[in-house]
Backbone as a printed PyTorch tensor [residue, N CA C, xyz], in Angstrom:
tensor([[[  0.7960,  -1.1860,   0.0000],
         [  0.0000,   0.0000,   0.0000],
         [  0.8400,   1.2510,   0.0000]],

        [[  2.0550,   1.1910,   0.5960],
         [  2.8170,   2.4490,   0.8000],
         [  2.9890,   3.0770,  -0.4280]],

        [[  2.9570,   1.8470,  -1.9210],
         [  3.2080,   3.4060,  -3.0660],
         [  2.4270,   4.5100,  -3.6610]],

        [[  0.9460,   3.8090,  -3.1740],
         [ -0.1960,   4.6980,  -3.4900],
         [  0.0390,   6.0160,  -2.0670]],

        [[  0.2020,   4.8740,  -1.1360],
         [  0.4960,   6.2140,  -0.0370],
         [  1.1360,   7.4290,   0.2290]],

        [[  2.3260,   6.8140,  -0.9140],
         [  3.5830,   7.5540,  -1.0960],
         [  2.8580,   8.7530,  -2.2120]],

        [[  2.5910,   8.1680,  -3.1530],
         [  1.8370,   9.1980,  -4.3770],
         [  1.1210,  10.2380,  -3.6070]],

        [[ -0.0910,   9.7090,  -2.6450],
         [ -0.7450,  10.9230,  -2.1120],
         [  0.0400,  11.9930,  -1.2740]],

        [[  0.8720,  11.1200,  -0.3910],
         [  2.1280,  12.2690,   0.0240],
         [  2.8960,  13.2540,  -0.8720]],

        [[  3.0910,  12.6010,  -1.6730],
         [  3.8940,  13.5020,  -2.6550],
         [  3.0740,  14.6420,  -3.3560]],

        [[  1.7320,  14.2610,  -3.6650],
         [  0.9610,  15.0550,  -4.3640],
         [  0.5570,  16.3510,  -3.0580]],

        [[  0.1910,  15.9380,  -2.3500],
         [ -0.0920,  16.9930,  -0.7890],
         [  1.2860,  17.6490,  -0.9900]],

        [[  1.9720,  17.1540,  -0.7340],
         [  3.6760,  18.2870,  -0.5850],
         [  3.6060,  18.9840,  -1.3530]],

        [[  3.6570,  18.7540,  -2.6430],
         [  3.5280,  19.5570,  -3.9060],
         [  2.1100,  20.4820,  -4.4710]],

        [[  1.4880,  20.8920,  -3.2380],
         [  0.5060,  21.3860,  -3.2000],
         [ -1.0160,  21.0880,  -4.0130]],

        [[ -0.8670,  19.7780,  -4.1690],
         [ -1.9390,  19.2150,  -5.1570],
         [ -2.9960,  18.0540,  -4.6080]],

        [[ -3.4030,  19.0620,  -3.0290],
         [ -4.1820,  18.1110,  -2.5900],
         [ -5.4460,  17.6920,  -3.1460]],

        [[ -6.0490,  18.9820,  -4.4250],
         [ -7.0920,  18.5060,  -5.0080],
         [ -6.9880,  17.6740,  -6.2810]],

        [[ -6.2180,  17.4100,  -6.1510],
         [ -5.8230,  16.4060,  -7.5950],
         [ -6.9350,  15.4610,  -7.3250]],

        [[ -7.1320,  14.9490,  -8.7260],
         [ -8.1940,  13.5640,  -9.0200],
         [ -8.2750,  12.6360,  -8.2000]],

        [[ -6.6860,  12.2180,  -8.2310],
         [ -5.9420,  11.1330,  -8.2790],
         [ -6.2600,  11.1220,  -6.1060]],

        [[ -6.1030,  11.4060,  -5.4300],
         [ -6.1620,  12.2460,  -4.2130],
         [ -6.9990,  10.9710,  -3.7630]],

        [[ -8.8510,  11.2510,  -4.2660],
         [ -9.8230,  11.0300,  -3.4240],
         [ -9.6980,   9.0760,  -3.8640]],

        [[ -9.1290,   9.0980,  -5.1690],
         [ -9.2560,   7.8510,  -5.5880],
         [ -8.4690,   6.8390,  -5.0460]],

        [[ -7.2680,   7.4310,  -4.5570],
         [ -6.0360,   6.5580,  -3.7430],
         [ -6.2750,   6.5830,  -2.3320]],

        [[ -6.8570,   7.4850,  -1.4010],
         [ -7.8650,   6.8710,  -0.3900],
         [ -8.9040,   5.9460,  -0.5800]],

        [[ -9.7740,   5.9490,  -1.6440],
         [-10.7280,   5.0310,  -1.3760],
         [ -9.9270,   3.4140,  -1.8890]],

        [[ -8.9700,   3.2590,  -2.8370],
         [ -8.3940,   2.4230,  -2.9660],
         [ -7.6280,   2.0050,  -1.7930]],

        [[ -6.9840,   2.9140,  -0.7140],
         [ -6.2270,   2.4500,   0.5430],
         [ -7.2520,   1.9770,   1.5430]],

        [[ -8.4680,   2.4640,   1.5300],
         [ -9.5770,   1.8640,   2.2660],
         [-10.3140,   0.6970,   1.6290]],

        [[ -9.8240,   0.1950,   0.4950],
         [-10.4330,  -1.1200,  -0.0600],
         [ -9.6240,  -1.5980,   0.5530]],

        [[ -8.4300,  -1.3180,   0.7770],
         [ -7.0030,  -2.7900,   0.8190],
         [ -6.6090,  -3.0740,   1.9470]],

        [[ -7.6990,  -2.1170,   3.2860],
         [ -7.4490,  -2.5920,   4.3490],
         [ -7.2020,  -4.0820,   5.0180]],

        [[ -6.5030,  -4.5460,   5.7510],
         [ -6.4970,  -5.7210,   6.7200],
         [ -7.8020,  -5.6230,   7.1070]],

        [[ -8.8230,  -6.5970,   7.5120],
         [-10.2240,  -6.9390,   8.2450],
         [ -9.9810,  -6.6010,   9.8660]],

        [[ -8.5170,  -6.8630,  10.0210],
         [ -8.1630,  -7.2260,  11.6820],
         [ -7.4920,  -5.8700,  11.7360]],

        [[ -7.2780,  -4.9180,  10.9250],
         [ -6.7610,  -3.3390,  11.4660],
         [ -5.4630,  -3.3710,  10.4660]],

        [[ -5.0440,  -2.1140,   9.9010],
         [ -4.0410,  -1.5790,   9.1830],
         [ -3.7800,  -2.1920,   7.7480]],

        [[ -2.4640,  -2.1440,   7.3260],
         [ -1.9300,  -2.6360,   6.2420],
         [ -1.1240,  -3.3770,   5.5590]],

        [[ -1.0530,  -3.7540,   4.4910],
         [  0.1330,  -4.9070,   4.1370],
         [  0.9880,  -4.0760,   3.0570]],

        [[  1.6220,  -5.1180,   2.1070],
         [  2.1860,  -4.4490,   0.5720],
         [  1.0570,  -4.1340,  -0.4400]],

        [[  0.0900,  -5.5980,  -0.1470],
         [ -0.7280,  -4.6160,  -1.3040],
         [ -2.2930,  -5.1980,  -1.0150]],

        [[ -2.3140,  -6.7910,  -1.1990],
         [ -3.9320,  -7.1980,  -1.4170],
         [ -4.2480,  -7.7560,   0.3100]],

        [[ -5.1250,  -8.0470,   1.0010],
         [ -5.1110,  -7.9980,   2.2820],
         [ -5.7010,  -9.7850,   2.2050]],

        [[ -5.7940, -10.2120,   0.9700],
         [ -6.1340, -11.1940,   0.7620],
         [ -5.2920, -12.6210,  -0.0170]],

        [[ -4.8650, -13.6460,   0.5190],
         [ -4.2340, -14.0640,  -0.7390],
         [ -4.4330, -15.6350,  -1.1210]],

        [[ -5.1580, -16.3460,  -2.3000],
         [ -5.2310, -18.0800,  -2.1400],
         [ -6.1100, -18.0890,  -0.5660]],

        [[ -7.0570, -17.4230,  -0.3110],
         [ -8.1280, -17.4800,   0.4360],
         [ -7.2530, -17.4770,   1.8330]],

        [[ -6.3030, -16.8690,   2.3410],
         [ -5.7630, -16.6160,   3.6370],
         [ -5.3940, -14.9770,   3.8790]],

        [[ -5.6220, -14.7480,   4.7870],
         [ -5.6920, -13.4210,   5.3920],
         [ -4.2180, -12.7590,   5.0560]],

        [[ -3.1880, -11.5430,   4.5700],
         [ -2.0260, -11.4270,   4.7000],
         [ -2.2720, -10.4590,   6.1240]],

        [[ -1.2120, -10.8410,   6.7870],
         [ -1.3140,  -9.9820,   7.7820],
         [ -0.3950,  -8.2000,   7.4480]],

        [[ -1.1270,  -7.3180,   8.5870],
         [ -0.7140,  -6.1130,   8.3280],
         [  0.7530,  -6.2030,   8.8920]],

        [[  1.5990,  -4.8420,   7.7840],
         [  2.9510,  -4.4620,   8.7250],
         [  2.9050,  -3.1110,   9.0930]],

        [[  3.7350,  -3.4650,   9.9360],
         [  4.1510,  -1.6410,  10.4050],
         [  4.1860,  -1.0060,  10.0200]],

        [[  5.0380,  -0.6640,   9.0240],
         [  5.8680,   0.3380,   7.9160],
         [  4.2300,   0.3520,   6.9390]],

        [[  4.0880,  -0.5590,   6.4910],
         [  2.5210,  -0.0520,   5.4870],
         [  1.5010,   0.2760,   6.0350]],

        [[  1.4560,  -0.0590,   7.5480],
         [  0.2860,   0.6740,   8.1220],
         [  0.7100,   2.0210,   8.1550]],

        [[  1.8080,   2.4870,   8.7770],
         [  2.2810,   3.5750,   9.3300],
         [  2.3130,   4.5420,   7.8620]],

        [[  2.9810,   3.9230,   6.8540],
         [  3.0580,   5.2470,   5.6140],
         [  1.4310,   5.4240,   5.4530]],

        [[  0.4700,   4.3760,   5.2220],
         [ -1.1100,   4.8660,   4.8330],
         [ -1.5010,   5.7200,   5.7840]],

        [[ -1.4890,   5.5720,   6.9990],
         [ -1.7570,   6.3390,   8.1550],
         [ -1.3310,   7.7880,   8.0060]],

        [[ -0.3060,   8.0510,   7.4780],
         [  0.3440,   9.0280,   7.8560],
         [  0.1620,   9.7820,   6.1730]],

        [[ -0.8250,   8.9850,   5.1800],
         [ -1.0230,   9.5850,   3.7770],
         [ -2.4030,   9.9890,   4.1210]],

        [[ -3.0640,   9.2130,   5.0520],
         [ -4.7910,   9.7030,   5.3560],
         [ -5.0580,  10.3220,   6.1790]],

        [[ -3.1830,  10.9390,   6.9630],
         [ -4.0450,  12.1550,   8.2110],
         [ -3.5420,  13.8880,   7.1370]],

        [[ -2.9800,  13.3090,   6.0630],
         [ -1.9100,  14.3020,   5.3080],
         [ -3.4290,  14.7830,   4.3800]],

        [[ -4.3630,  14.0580,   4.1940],
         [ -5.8660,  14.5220,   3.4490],
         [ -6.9090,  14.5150,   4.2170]],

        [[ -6.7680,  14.6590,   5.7510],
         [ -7.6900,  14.7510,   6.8170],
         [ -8.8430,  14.1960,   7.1480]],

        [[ -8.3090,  12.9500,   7.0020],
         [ -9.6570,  11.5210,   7.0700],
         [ -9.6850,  11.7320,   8.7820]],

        [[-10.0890,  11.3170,   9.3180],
         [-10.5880,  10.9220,  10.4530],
         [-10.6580,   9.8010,  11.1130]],

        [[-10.5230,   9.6350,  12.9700],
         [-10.9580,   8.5790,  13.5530],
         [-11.4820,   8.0240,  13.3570]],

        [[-12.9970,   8.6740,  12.4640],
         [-14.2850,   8.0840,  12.7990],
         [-14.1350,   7.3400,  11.8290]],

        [[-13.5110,   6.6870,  11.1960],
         [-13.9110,   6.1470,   9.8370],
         [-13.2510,   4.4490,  10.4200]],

        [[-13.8720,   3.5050,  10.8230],
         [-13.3730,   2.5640,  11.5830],
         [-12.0020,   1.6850,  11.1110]],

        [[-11.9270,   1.7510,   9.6490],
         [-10.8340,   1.5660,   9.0750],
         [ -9.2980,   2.2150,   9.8950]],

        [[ -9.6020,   3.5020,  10.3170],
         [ -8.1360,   3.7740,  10.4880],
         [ -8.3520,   3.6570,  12.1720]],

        [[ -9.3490,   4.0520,  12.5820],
         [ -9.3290,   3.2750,  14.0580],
         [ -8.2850,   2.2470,  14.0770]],

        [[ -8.7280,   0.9320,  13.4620],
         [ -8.5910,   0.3180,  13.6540],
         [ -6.8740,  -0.2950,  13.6480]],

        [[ -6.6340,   0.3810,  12.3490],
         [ -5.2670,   0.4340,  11.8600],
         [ -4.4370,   0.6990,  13.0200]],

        [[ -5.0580,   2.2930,  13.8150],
         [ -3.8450,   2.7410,  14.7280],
         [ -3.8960,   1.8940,  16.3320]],

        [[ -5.2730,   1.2610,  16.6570],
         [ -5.1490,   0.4140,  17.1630],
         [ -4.2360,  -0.8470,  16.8010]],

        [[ -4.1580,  -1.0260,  15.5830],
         [ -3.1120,  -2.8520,  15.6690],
         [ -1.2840,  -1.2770,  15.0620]],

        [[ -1.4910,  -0.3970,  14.8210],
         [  0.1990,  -0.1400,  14.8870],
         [  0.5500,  -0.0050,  16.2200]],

        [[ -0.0430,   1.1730,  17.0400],
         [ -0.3840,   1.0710,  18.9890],
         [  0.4790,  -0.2040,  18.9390]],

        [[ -0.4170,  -1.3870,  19.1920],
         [  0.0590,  -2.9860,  19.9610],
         [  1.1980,  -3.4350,  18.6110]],

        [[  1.3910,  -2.8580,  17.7470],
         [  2.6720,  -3.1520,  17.2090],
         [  4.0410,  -2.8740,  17.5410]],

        [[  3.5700,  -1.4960,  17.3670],
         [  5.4210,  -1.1860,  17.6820],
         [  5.6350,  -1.0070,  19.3660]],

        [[  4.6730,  -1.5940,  19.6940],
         [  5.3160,  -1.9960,  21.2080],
         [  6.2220,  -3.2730,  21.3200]],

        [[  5.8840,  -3.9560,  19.8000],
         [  6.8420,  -4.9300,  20.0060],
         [  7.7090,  -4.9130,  18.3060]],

        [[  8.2860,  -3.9330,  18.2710],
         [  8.9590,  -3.6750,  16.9010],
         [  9.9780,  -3.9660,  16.7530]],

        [[ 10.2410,  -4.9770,  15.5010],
         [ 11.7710,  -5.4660,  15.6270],
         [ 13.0690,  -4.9390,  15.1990]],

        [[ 12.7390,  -3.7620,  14.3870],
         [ 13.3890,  -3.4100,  13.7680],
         [ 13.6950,  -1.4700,  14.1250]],

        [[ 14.9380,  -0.7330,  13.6600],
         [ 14.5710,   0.9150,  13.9310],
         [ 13.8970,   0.9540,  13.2660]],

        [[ 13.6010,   0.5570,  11.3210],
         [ 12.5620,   1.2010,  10.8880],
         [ 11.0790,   1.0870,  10.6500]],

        [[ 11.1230,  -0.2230,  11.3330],
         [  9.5120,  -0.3250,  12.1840],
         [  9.0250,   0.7850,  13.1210]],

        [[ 10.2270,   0.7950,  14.0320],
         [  9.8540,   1.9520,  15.7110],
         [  9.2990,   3.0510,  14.7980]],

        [[ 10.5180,   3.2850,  13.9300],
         [ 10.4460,   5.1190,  13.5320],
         [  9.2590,   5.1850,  12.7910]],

        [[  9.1320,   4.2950,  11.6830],
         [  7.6700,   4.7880,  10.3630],
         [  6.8390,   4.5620,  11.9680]],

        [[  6.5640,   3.4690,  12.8570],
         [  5.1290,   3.7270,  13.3900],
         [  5.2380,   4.7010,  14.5100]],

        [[  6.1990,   5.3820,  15.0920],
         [  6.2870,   6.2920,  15.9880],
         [  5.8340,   7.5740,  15.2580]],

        [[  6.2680,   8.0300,  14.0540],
         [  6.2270,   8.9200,  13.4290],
         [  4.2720,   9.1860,  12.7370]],

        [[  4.3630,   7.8470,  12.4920],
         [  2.5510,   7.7140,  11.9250],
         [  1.7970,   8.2630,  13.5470]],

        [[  2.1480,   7.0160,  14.8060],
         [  1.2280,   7.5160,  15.6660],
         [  1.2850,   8.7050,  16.5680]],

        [[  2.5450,   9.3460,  16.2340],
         [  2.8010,  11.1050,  16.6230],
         [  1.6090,  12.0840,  15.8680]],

        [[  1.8560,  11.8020,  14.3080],
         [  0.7860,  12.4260,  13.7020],
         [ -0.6660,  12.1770,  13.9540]],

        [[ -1.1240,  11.2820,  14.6030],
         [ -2.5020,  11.2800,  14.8730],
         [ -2.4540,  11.5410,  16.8130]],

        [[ -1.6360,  12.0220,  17.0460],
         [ -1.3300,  12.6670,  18.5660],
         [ -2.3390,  11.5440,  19.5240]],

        [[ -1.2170,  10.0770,  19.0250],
         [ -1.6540,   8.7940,  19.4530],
         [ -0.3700,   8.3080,  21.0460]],

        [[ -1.2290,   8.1220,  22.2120],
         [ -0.0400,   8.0750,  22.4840],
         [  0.6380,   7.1590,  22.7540]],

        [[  2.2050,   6.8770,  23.0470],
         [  3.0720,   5.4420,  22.5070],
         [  3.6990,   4.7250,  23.8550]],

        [[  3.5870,   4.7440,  24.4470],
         [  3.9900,   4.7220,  25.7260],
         [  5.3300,   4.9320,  25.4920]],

        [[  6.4130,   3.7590,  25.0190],
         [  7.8090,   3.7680,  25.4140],
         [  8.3990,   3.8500,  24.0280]],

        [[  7.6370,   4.0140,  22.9950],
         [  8.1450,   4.1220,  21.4580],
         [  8.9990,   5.2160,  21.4000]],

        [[  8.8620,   6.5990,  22.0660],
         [  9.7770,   7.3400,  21.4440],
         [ 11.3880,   7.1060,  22.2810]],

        [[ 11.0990,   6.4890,  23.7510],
         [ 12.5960,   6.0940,  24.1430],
         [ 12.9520,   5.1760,  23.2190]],

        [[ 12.3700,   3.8310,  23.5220],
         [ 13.1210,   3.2400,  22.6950],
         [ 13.4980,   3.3700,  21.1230]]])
């Protein structure tokens, strides 16, 4: 999901939040949600088994749908920042901590021990 995510970032930076392309790559990042909260690389589905969400693709979508001012309320990203939350409490990697510290800063989510560690 992160390259569509990435596109809408890029297009917001470059001052083109009303672009076409904008409303269509949210509703496509809200098709490709995980059922169980957040995101993967791409289909949330695969040979009839669930892919599970990662960090880093939850955290870039997250941080492309607070950049076009989606909202809590929309249970999709609830849900998302609920499973990054109980993620990067157990993150294996720095650039797990950082993309989901950085996603759940922007939704002024709070992390308990993410930004020490």
């Amino acid at each position: 999901m992160h390259p569509t995510a990435l596109a809408i970032l890029a297009l917001v930076a470059a001052g083109q939040r009303d672009h076409a392309r904008v409303p269509d790559g949210v509703r496509y990042l809200f098709d490709r949600a995980v059922p169980g909260g957040g995101w993967n690389i791409g289909n949330p589905w695969m040979l009839d088994k669930q892919i599970p969400a990662t960090i880093q693709d939850t955290a870039i979508t997250l941080l492309a749908l607070r950049a076009v001012d989606q909202s809590t309320s929309e249970p999709r990203i609830a849900s998302a920042i609920q499973f990054l939350r109980d993620a990067v409490a157990h993150a294996q990697t720095p650039s797990e901590l950082a993309w989901g510290a950085y996603a759940l800063k922007s939704w002024q989510v709070e992390m308990n021990d993410a930004i020490t560690r």
